[in-house]
Coordinates of C-alpha atoms and ligand atoms in Angstrom, one line a residue:
Chain A
M402 CA 78.8 6.4 158.2
I403 CA 77.5 9.2 159.0
R404 CA 77.0 10.6 162.4
L405 CA 75.9 14.0 163.5
E406 CA 76.5 14.5 167.4
H407 CA 74.0 17.2 169.1
V408 CA 74.5 19.5 165.9
S409 CA 73.1 22.9 165.8
K410 CA 73.4 25.3 163.1
S411 CA 72.6 29.0 162.8
Y412 CA 73.0 31.0 159.9
R413 CA 74.1 34.8 160.8
T414 CA 71.3 35.8 158.8
S415 CA 68.3 34.0 160.5
T416 CA 66.9 34.3 164.4
R417 CA 66.0 30.6 164.5
P418 CA 68.6 27.9 164.2
A419 CA 68.3 26.0 160.9
L420 CA 69.4 22.8 162.8
D421 CA 68.8 22.5 166.6
D422 CA 70.7 19.8 168.6
V423 CA 70.5 17.1 166.0
T424 CA 72.0 13.8 166.5
V425 CA 71.4 11.0 163.9
A426 CA 73.8 8.3 162.8
V427 CA 73.2 6.1 159.2
G428 CA 75.2 3.6 158.8
K429 CA 77.1 1.7 156.3
G430 CA 75.6 0.9 153.2
E431 CA 71.9 2.2 154.8
F432 CA 69.2 3.7 152.7
A433 CA 67.6 6.6 154.6
F434 CA 65.3 9.5 154.2
L435 CA 65.5 12.9 155.7
I436 CA 62.1 14.5 155.1
G437 CA 60.1 17.6 157.0
P438 CA 58.3 20.5 155.8
S439 CA 60.3 23.6 153.9
G440 CA 62.4 25.2 156.1
S441 CA 62.9 22.3 158.1
G442 CA 66.8 21.8 158.0
K443 CA 66.8 19.2 155.3
S444 CA 69.6 21.2 152.7
T445 CA 71.1 22.3 155.7
L446 CA 72.1 19.0 157.3
L447 CA 73.2 17.6 153.9
R448 CA 75.4 20.9 153.4
L449 CA 77.2 20.5 156.5
L450 CA 77.6 16.7 155.3
L451 CA 79.8 18.4 152.3
R452 CA 81.2 21.0 154.3
E453 CA 79.5 23.8 152.6
E454 CA 78.7 24.8 155.6
V455 CA 80.2 24.4 159.1
A456 CA 78.1 23.5 162.4
S457 CA 78.0 26.3 165.0
T458 CA 78.3 23.8 168.0
G459 CA 78.3 19.6 167.9
D460 CA 79.9 17.2 165.8
V461 CA 79.8 15.5 162.1
Y462 CA 81.7 12.6 160.7
V463 CA 81.5 11.3 157.8
A464 CA 83.2 7.8 157.5
D465 CA 86.5 8.5 159.6
L466 CA 86.4 12.1 158.6
N467 CA 85.4 14.7 161.8
V468 CA 83.8 17.4 158.8
G469 CA 84.3 20.3 160.8
R470 CA 87.5 20.0 161.6
L471 CA 88.7 19.4 158.4
S472 CA 91.6 21.8 157.0
Q473 CA 90.9 23.9 153.9
R474 CA 93.3 21.3 152.2
R475 CA 91.8 18.6 153.5
I476 CA 88.1 19.1 152.0
P477 CA 88.5 17.6 148.9
Q478 CA 89.3 13.8 150.3
L479 CA 86.0 14.2 151.8
R480 CA 84.1 15.6 148.3
Q481 CA 85.8 12.7 146.7
R482 CA 84.1 10.1 149.1
V483 CA 80.7 11.8 148.9
G484 CA 78.5 12.0 145.7
C485 CA 75.4 14.6 145.4
V486 CA 72.5 15.1 143.2
F487 CA 69.9 18.0 143.3
Q488 CA 66.9 18.8 142.4
D489 CA 68.4 21.1 139.6
F490 CA 71.1 18.7 138.3
R491 CA 73.5 20.3 137.6
L492 CA 74.9 19.3 134.8
L493 CA 77.5 21.5 132.2
A494 CA 75.6 22.6 129.4
N495 CA 78.2 22.7 126.7
K496 CA 79.7 18.8 127.9
T497 CA 77.9 16.1 126.2
V498 CA 76.4 13.6 128.9
S499 CA 79.4 11.4 129.3
E500 CA 81.9 14.4 128.7
N501 CA 79.8 15.4 131.7
V502 CA 80.4 12.5 133.6
A503 CA 84.4 12.3 133.0
F504 CA 84.5 15.8 133.9
A505 CA 83.8 14.7 137.8
L506 CA 87.2 12.5 137.1
E507 CA 89.2 14.6 134.8
V508 CA 88.8 17.1 137.4
I509 CA 90.6 14.9 140.2
G510 CA 93.3 13.9 137.8
K511 CA 92.3 10.2 137.4
P512 CA 94.5 9.2 134.2
R513 CA 92.8 9.0 131.5
H514 CA 92.8 5.2 130.5
T515 CA 90.4 4.7 133.8
I516 CA 88.4 7.4 132.5
R517 CA 87.4 5.8 129.3
K518 CA 86.8 2.5 131.0
V519 CA 84.6 3.6 133.8
V520 CA 82.3 6.1 132.0
P521 CA 80.7 3.4 129.7
E522 CA 80.4 0.9 132.5
V523 CA 78.8 3.7 134.7
L524 CA 76.3 5.0 131.8
E525 CA 75.2 1.7 131.8
L526 CA 74.7 1.1 135.1
V527 CA 72.2 4.4 135.0
G528 CA 70.5 3.2 131.7
L529 CA 72.0 5.7 129.5
E530 CA 74.6 3.8 127.5
G531 CA 72.5 4.7 124.1
K532 CA 73.0 8.7 124.8
A533 CA 76.6 9.1 125.9
D534 CA 77.0 11.5 123.2
R535 CA 73.8 13.9 123.5
M536 CA 74.0 17.4 124.8
P537 CA 71.9 18.0 128.1
H538 CA 69.7 19.8 126.7
E539 CA 68.8 17.1 124.1
L540 CA 67.5 14.8 127.2
S541 CA 64.5 14.3 129.4
G542 CA 64.4 15.5 133.1
G543 CA 64.7 12.1 134.0
E544 CA 67.3 11.1 132.1
Q545 CA 69.0 14.4 133.1
Q546 CA 68.8 13.1 136.7
R547 CA 70.3 10.0 135.4
V548 CA 73.0 11.8 134.1
A549 CA 73.6 13.8 137.6
I550 CA 73.4 10.5 139.1
A551 CA 75.6 8.8 137.1
R552 CA 78.6 11.8 137.9
A553 CA 77.9 11.7 141.7
F554 CA 78.1 7.8 141.2
V555 CA 81.4 7.6 138.8
N556 CA 84.3 8.0 141.3
R557 CA 82.2 4.8 143.8
P558 CA 81.6 7.5 146.7
L559 CA 81.5 5.6 150.1
V560 CA 77.8 8.2 150.5
L561 CA 75.5 9.4 148.3
L562 CA 73.3 12.5 149.3
A563 CA 70.4 14.0 147.4
D564 CA 68.7 16.9 148.1
E565 CA 65.1 16.5 146.7
P566 CA 66.2 14.9 143.3
T567 CA 62.7 14.1 142.3
G568 CA 61.6 17.2 142.8
N569 CA 61.3 18.5 139.0
L570 CA 60.0 15.0 137.6
D571 CA 56.9 13.8 137.3
R572 CA 55.6 10.4 139.2
D573 CA 56.6 7.8 137.1
I574 CA 60.4 9.2 136.2
S575 CA 60.7 9.8 140.0
H576 CA 59.7 6.4 140.4
E577 CA 62.4 5.1 138.0
I578 CA 65.1 7.4 140.3
M579 CA 64.2 5.8 142.7
L580 CA 64.7 2.3 141.4
L581 CA 68.0 3.6 140.3
L582 CA 69.5 5.2 143.9
E583 CA 68.1 1.7 145.2
R584 CA 70.5 -0.4 142.8
I585 CA 73.1 2.4 143.7
N586 CA 72.4 1.8 147.5
R587 CA 72.3 -2.1 146.9
T588 CA 76.4 -1.6 145.5
G589 CA 76.9 -1.0 149.0
T590 CA 76.8 2.7 149.0
T591 CA 74.7 5.0 151.8
V592 CA 72.1 6.9 150.6
L593 CA 70.7 9.8 152.6
M594 CA 67.9 11.4 150.5
A595 CA 66.1 14.5 151.1
T596 CA 62.8 14.7 150.0
H597 CA 58.9 16.5 150.3
D598 CA 57.6 13.1 148.0
H599 CA 54.9 11.5 150.1
A600 CA 54.8 8.9 147.5
I601 CA 58.0 7.8 147.0
V602 CA 58.6 7.9 150.9
D603 CA 55.5 5.7 151.7
S604 CA 56.6 3.3 148.6
M605 CA 59.7 2.4 150.0
R606 CA 59.2 1.5 152.9
R607 CA 62.8 2.4 154.1
R608 CA 63.8 4.4 157.2
V609 CA 62.7 8.0 157.6
V610 CA 64.5 10.6 159.8
E611 CA 61.8 13.6 160.2
L612 CA 62.8 17.2 160.8
Q613 CA 60.8 19.7 162.3
L614 CA 62.1 23.3 163.0
G615 CA 65.7 22.1 163.0
Q616 CA 64.8 19.2 165.1
V617 CA 64.4 15.1 164.6
V618 CA 61.2 14.5 165.7
R619 CA 60.8 11.1 164.5
D620 CA 63.3 8.5 163.6
E621 CA 61.6 5.0 161.8
S622 CA 63.1 2.1 160.1
R623 CA 60.4 1.3 157.9
G624 CA 58.5 4.5 158.3
V625 CA 55.9 6.4 156.0
Y626 CA 55.9 10.1 155.2
G627 CA 53.3 10.3 158.0
V628 CA 49.4 11.1 157.9
S629 CA 49.7 14.7 160.1
R630 CA 50.0 16.9 157.3
Chain B
M525 CA 97.4 16.5 137.0
R526 CA 96.2 16.1 133.7
A527 CA 98.0 19.0 131.6
S528 CA 95.8 18.5 128.6
F529 CA 92.6 19.3 130.7
V530 CA 93.8 22.5 131.9
F531 CA 95.0 23.5 129.0
S532 CA 91.6 22.8 127.5
E533 CA 90.1 24.8 129.8
V534 CA 92.1 27.6 130.0
V535 CA 91.9 27.9 126.1
T536 CA 88.0 28.0 126.5
G537 CA 88.1 30.6 128.9
L538 CA 90.3 32.8 127.1
R539 CA 87.9 32.0 124.0
R540 CA 84.4 32.4 125.8
N541 CA 85.4 36.3 126.6
V542 CA 87.0 37.5 123.7
T543 CA 87.1 40.9 123.9
M544 CA 88.1 41.1 127.0
T545 CA 91.1 38.7 126.5
V546 CA 92.3 40.9 123.8
A547 CA 91.6 44.1 125.8
M548 CA 93.3 42.6 128.7
I549 CA 96.5 40.9 126.4
L550 CA 96.7 44.7 124.7
T551 CA 97.0 46.4 127.5
T552 CA 99.5 44.3 129.1
A553 CA 101.4 44.6 126.2
I554 CA 101.6 48.4 125.8
S555 CA 102.2 48.4 129.4
L556 CA 105.4 45.9 129.2
G557 CA 106.3 47.9 126.1
L558 CA 106.6 51.3 127.4
L559 CA 108.6 49.3 130.4
G560 CA 110.9 48.1 127.9
G561 CA 111.3 51.6 126.0
G562 CA 111.8 52.8 129.8
L563 CA 114.6 50.5 130.2
L564 CA 116.1 50.6 126.8
V565 CA 116.2 54.7 127.5
V566 CA 118.2 54.0 130.6
R567 CA 120.8 51.4 128.7
T568 CA 121.3 54.1 125.8
I569 CA 121.7 56.8 128.5
D570 CA 124.4 54.9 130.4
R571 CA 126.2 54.3 127.2
M572 CA 125.8 57.7 126.7
Q573 CA 127.4 58.9 129.7
Q574 CA 130.5 56.5 129.9
D575 CA 131.2 57.7 125.9
Y576 CA 130.6 61.7 126.8
Y577 CA 132.1 62.1 130.0
Q578 CA 135.4 60.3 128.3
R579 CA 135.4 62.3 125.3
V580 CA 134.3 65.5 127.6
E581 CA 137.2 67.8 129.1
T582 CA 138.2 70.1 131.5
V583 CA 140.3 73.2 130.2
V584 CA 142.5 74.8 132.2
Y585 CA 143.0 78.2 130.2
L586 CA 146.2 80.4 130.4
S587 CA 147.0 83.8 131.3
A588 CA 147.6 86.5 128.3
D589 CA 151.2 86.4 129.3
I590 CA 152.1 82.5 129.5
S591 CA 149.6 82.5 125.9
A592 CA 152.0 84.8 124.5
N593 CA 155.1 84.2 125.4
D594 CA 155.4 80.5 126.4
P595 CA 154.7 77.9 123.0
G596 CA 156.1 75.2 124.4
C597 CA 155.1 75.4 128.3
T598 CA 158.7 75.4 129.5
S599 CA 158.2 78.4 131.7
S600 CA 158.3 77.7 135.4
T601 CA 154.8 78.7 136.0
C602 CA 153.3 76.5 133.2
S603 CA 155.2 73.7 133.8
A604 CA 154.2 73.7 137.6
L605 CA 151.0 74.1 136.4
R606 CA 151.2 70.9 134.3
G607 CA 153.1 69.0 136.5
Q608 CA 150.5 69.5 139.7
L609 CA 147.4 69.0 137.3
E610 CA 149.3 65.7 136.4
S611 CA 149.3 64.7 139.8
A612 CA 146.2 65.5 141.0
P613 CA 143.5 62.9 141.8
G614 CA 141.1 61.5 139.3
V615 CA 143.4 62.8 136.3
Q616 CA 144.3 60.8 133.5
T617 CA 146.1 63.0 130.6
V618 CA 147.1 67.0 130.3
I619 CA 148.1 67.9 127.0
F620 CA 148.9 71.5 126.4
E621 CA 147.7 73.7 123.6
S622 CA 149.6 76.5 122.6
R623 CA 147.8 79.6 120.9
Q624 CA 149.3 78.6 117.4
A625 CA 147.8 75.1 118.0
A626 CA 144.5 76.5 119.1
F627 CA 144.5 79.1 116.2
A628 CA 145.1 76.2 113.8
R629 CA 142.3 74.2 115.8
F630 CA 139.9 77.1 115.2
Q631 CA 140.7 76.9 111.3
R632 CA 140.1 73.9 111.1
I633 CA 136.6 74.2 112.7
F634 CA 135.4 77.1 111.0
Q635 CA 136.8 76.3 107.4
G636 CA 133.6 76.9 105.9
Q637 CA 133.3 80.3 106.8
P638 CA 136.0 82.7 105.5
E639 CA 134.5 86.0 107.2
L640 CA 135.2 84.6 110.7
L641 CA 138.6 83.4 109.6
Q642 CA 139.7 86.8 108.4
L643 CA 138.2 88.2 111.5
A644 CA 140.1 86.3 113.5
R645 CA 143.8 86.7 115.0
P646 CA 146.0 84.4 117.1
E647 CA 146.1 86.8 119.7
A648 CA 142.4 86.4 120.4
L649 CA 143.1 82.5 121.5
P650 CA 144.3 81.8 124.8
A651 CA 146.7 78.7 125.4
S652 CA 145.5 75.9 127.5
L653 CA 145.7 73.0 129.7
R654 CA 143.6 70.2 128.6
V655 CA 142.9 68.0 131.1
Q656 CA 141.3 64.5 130.8
L657 CA 138.9 63.3 134.0
S658 CA 139.0 59.4 134.7
D659 CA 136.4 61.0 137.0
P660 CA 134.0 63.7 135.6
A661 CA 132.7 64.1 139.0
R662 CA 136.1 65.2 139.8
F663 CA 135.8 68.6 138.2
P664 CA 134.8 70.5 140.9
S665 CA 137.5 69.6 142.9
I666 CA 139.9 70.9 140.0
A667 CA 138.3 74.1 139.4
K668 CA 138.7 75.2 142.8
A669 CA 142.0 74.1 143.1
F670 CA 143.4 76.0 140.4
T671 CA 141.0 78.7 140.0
G672 CA 142.9 82.0 140.6
R673 CA 146.5 80.6 140.6
P674 CA 149.0 82.4 139.1
G675 CA 149.1 81.9 135.4
V676 CA 145.7 80.7 135.1
D677 CA 142.9 82.8 133.3
R678 CA 139.8 80.2 134.0
V679 CA 138.7 76.6 134.1
T680 CA 135.7 75.5 132.2
D681 CA 134.0 72.2 131.9
Q682 CA 132.3 70.9 128.9
G683 CA 130.6 69.1 131.2
E684 CA 128.1 71.0 132.7
Y685 CA 126.1 71.4 129.1
L686 CA 126.1 67.3 129.1
R687 CA 124.9 67.6 133.0
Q688 CA 122.0 69.4 131.7
L689 CA 121.5 67.1 128.6
F690 CA 121.5 64.0 131.0
R691 CA 119.0 65.4 133.2
A692 CA 116.6 65.9 130.2
L693 CA 116.8 62.8 129.2
D694 CA 116.3 61.3 132.6
G695 CA 113.2 63.2 132.6
L696 CA 112.1 61.5 129.5
R697 CA 113.1 58.1 131.4
N698 CA 111.2 58.6 134.6
A699 CA 108.2 60.2 132.2
T700 CA 108.2 56.7 130.4
F701 CA 108.2 54.8 133.9
V702 CA 105.3 56.8 135.0
I703 CA 103.3 56.0 131.9
A704 CA 104.2 51.9 132.2
L705 CA 103.3 52.5 135.8
I706 CA 99.8 53.7 134.9
Q707 CA 99.4 51.4 132.5
A708 CA 100.4 48.2 134.1
L709 CA 97.7 49.5 136.9
A710 CA 94.9 49.3 134.1
A711 CA 96.2 46.2 132.9
L712 CA 96.2 44.5 136.3
L713 CA 92.5 45.6 136.8
L714 CA 91.7 44.2 133.4
I715 CA 93.1 40.6 134.2
S716 CA 91.1 40.9 137.5
N717 CA 88.1 42.1 136.0
T718 CA 88.9 39.6 133.1
I719 CA 89.4 36.7 136.0
Q720 CA 86.7 37.5 137.8
I721 CA 84.3 37.2 134.5
S722 CA 85.8 34.5 133.8
A723 CA 85.1 32.5 137.2
F724 CA 81.9 33.8 136.5
T725 CA 80.9 32.3 133.2
R726 CA 82.6 29.3 134.8
R727 CA 80.9 29.1 137.8
A728 CA 78.6 25.8 137.1
E729 CA 82.1 24.0 136.2
V730 CA 83.4 25.7 139.3
G731 CA 80.6 24.2 141.6
V732 CA 80.7 20.7 140.0
M733 CA 84.8 21.0 140.7
R734 CA 84.6 21.7 144.4
L735 CA 81.8 19.2 144.8
T736 CA 83.4 16.4 143.3
G737 CA 86.3 16.8 145.2
A738 CA 88.9 19.0 143.0
S739 CA 91.5 20.3 144.2
R740 CA 92.1 24.4 144.9
W741 CA 95.1 23.5 142.0
Y742 CA 92.3 22.0 139.6
T743 CA 89.8 24.8 140.3
Q744 CA 92.3 27.3 140.4
L745 CA 95.0 26.6 138.0
P746 CA 92.9 27.1 134.6
F747 CA 92.3 30.9 135.8
L748 CA 95.7 31.6 137.0
L749 CA 97.1 30.5 133.5
E750 CA 94.6 32.5 132.0
A751 CA 96.3 35.4 133.5
V752 CA 99.6 34.2 133.0
V753 CA 98.5 33.8 129.0
A754 CA 97.8 37.0 129.3
G755 CA 101.3 38.1 130.7
V756 CA 103.5 36.3 128.3
V757 CA 101.0 36.8 125.2
G758 CA 101.7 40.7 126.0
G759 CA 105.0 40.5 126.7
V760 CA 105.6 38.9 123.3
L761 CA 103.5 41.5 122.1
A762 CA 105.3 44.1 123.7
I763 CA 108.5 42.6 122.1
V764 CA 107.7 42.4 118.7
G765 CA 106.2 46.2 119.3
L766 CA 109.8 47.1 120.1
V767 CA 111.4 45.8 117.3
I768 CA 109.0 47.9 115.1
G769 CA 109.5 51.1 117.2
K770 CA 113.0 50.1 116.4
V771 CA 113.0 49.4 112.3
A772 CA 109.9 51.9 111.4
F773 CA 110.7 55.0 113.8
V774 CA 113.7 54.8 116.0
D775 CA 116.1 53.9 112.9
R776 CA 114.7 56.2 110.3
V777 CA 114.7 59.3 112.4
L778 CA 117.3 59.2 114.6
A779 CA 119.5 57.9 112.0
G780 CA 121.1 61.0 111.4
V781 CA 122.0 61.0 115.4
F782 CA 123.2 58.1 115.1
E783 CA 125.1 58.4 111.9
A784 CA 127.0 61.5 114.2
A785 CA 127.0 58.8 116.8
I786 CA 125.7 61.8 119.1
V787 CA 123.5 58.8 120.5
P788 CA 124.8 55.1 120.2
R789 CA 122.9 53.1 118.4
I790 CA 119.7 50.7 119.9
G791 CA 120.4 47.3 118.7
Y792 CA 118.6 44.1 118.5
A793 CA 121.1 42.7 121.0
D794 CA 119.4 45.5 123.3
I795 CA 116.1 44.8 123.0
F796 CA 116.8 41.0 123.1
S797 CA 118.3 41.1 126.7
V798 CA 115.1 43.6 128.0
A799 CA 113.1 40.6 126.7
P800 CA 113.1 38.2 129.5
I801 CA 113.0 41.3 131.6
L802 CA 109.5 42.0 130.1
L803 CA 108.2 38.1 129.7
L804 CA 109.5 37.3 133.3
V805 CA 107.7 41.1 134.9
G806 CA 104.3 40.0 132.8
S807 CA 103.9 36.5 133.9
V808 CA 104.6 37.2 137.3
V809 CA 102.8 40.4 138.3
A810 CA 99.7 38.8 135.8
A811 CA 100.1 35.4 138.4
L812 CA 100.1 37.2 141.2
T813 CA 97.2 39.5 140.2
G814 CA 95.4 36.3 139.2
Y815 CA 96.2 34.7 142.5
L816 CA 95.1 37.6 144.8
T817 CA 92.1 38.3 142.5
L818 CA 90.6 34.7 143.2
R819 CA 91.6 34.6 146.7
L820 CA 89.7 38.1 147.6
Y821 CA 86.6 37.3 145.0
V822 CA 86.1 33.4 144.0
R823 CA 85.1 30.9 146.6
T824 CA 86.2 27.6 145.9
Ligands
LIG1246 N1 72.2 30.4 153.3 C1 71.5 30.5 154.3 N2 71.6 32.0 155.0 C2 70.6 32.0 155.8 N3 69.3 31.3 156.6 C3 69.6 30.1 155.8 C4 70.5 29.8 154.7 N4 70.2 28.7 153.8 C5 68.9 28.4 155.2 N5 68.8 29.3 155.5 C6 67.7 29.0 156.6 O1 67.9 27.6 157.3 C7 66.0 27.0 157.6 C8 66.4 26.0 156.9 O2 66.5 25.3 155.9 P1 66.8 24.7 154.7 O3 67.2 25.0 153.3 O4 68.3 23.7 155.2 O5 65.7 24.1 154.4 P2 64.8 22.3 153.7 O6 64.3 21.6 154.8 O7 65.8 22.1 152.6 O8 63.6 23.3 153.2 P3 63.3 23.2 151.6 O9 62.4 21.9 151.6 O10 62.5 24.1 151.1 O11 64.4 22.7 150.9 C9 65.5 28.1 156.6 O12 65.1 29.0 158.0 C10 66.3 28.7 155.6 O13 65.8 30.3 155.5
LIG1247 MG1 66.2 22.0 150.6

């Protein structure tokens, strides 16, 4: 589902490459953690998958798309198949919970009757059925992240990318978010999650890909965060 | 493409920056109003030119001898001149005005001034051949061909004064267009600036749109439409402004001039024939400005 082949990425303004000859593949329906110290290149890898950045060398594939080669006009096709959530939620402050979720469908031109049907469904999936008409500032951090996940998932993407989705949340709430991501993974969606959070990685016992200074230094199928740091 | 969604985005965008929106629309309106004014001046000048050149005469004044002795243009000199004028290219009609007829006209013109009439005697006025040209530009060749001929005193053309008048009107028109152009520049910068601000205030929405895979059109159309709305609303205001200007200013101040048929009246039909041009220019230029701004400044 996701494949990077000898991918390097150098930002123009920095001397060290953010990614250095990375080859990694995540299969359909898999759940994988992307870990590593700050600056090791986790966010960069996710941005390559979204075509927010283009690899300096090497090839990036998502499903059957060669991401680096996509023309500007076909980038939306990629992004409609890849959902993503972030540490800072990125909800629209002037829209309600259900409007935030519906927005993701409206902007890709989904018909209104579809939107009316699937938005409540996905809000129920993330456990927010009673809060559809709240504004984001009326929600806790954990609830806001659920809205963000609902928005990323509402169009049933093949892949869900999460960049430190629990970075702003405390332990218990983080755990709930992980259960939610697991539930989404069980629907067949490939999940790739970048994180610093030892406890979560250790408790989940899922595949772990570790980056250091832009290189893959570890790839274990049922890993822990590790003891070295 | 969901029209209602795009439309509501446009309305929110315009409402969020009310002051900029108002400034953008007013500047656009003033610029388009001036353009419209300029176009109306052009129409008026064209019509005046047709009218006036139809009315002006080229006059071939005849010598004292003919004036005194040939009241019917029957002498060989006079009738030959008349014949040659009639067959000259660009000449429509030739009318002979005898000294008596000239004096009668003089008396008619200066009816109100008896002192002047008492002083004047028919002997002071020359007889003339009054020539209507189909094309006023022919005057120089007529003047050249007939000046200095036997029986001809001099050839004059009332058109010279008109040409000066029209040069002044052309200047007025050009000045209007220059001001319209400067205003248009201000309007363009304002539109561009408003779109940038609008894109900035909506960066969160645009960010979400990009990541959810909205097409370029979906992301940018609201901004483009904002610009087009400014262009169209500006155009409508400009047209309203022209109508008000006609009723409140032109019709009153120039009432006498219109009455005397010196300047042709500017009618509603004139304004409404300029209106589509203003709307078209307004919306197309605004859309182009919007498009270029998005290309240059807004990442998608
Ligand atoms: N836009 C950019 N321009 C220049 N350098 C960048 C840019 N983005 C990231 N980098 C550099 O690339 C390297 C990898 O950054 P990246 O954000 O991918 O790390 P990360 O693993 O996500 O870190 P963190 O855990 O702190 O989020 C860092 O050295 C960073 O300084
Ligand atoms: Mg990061």
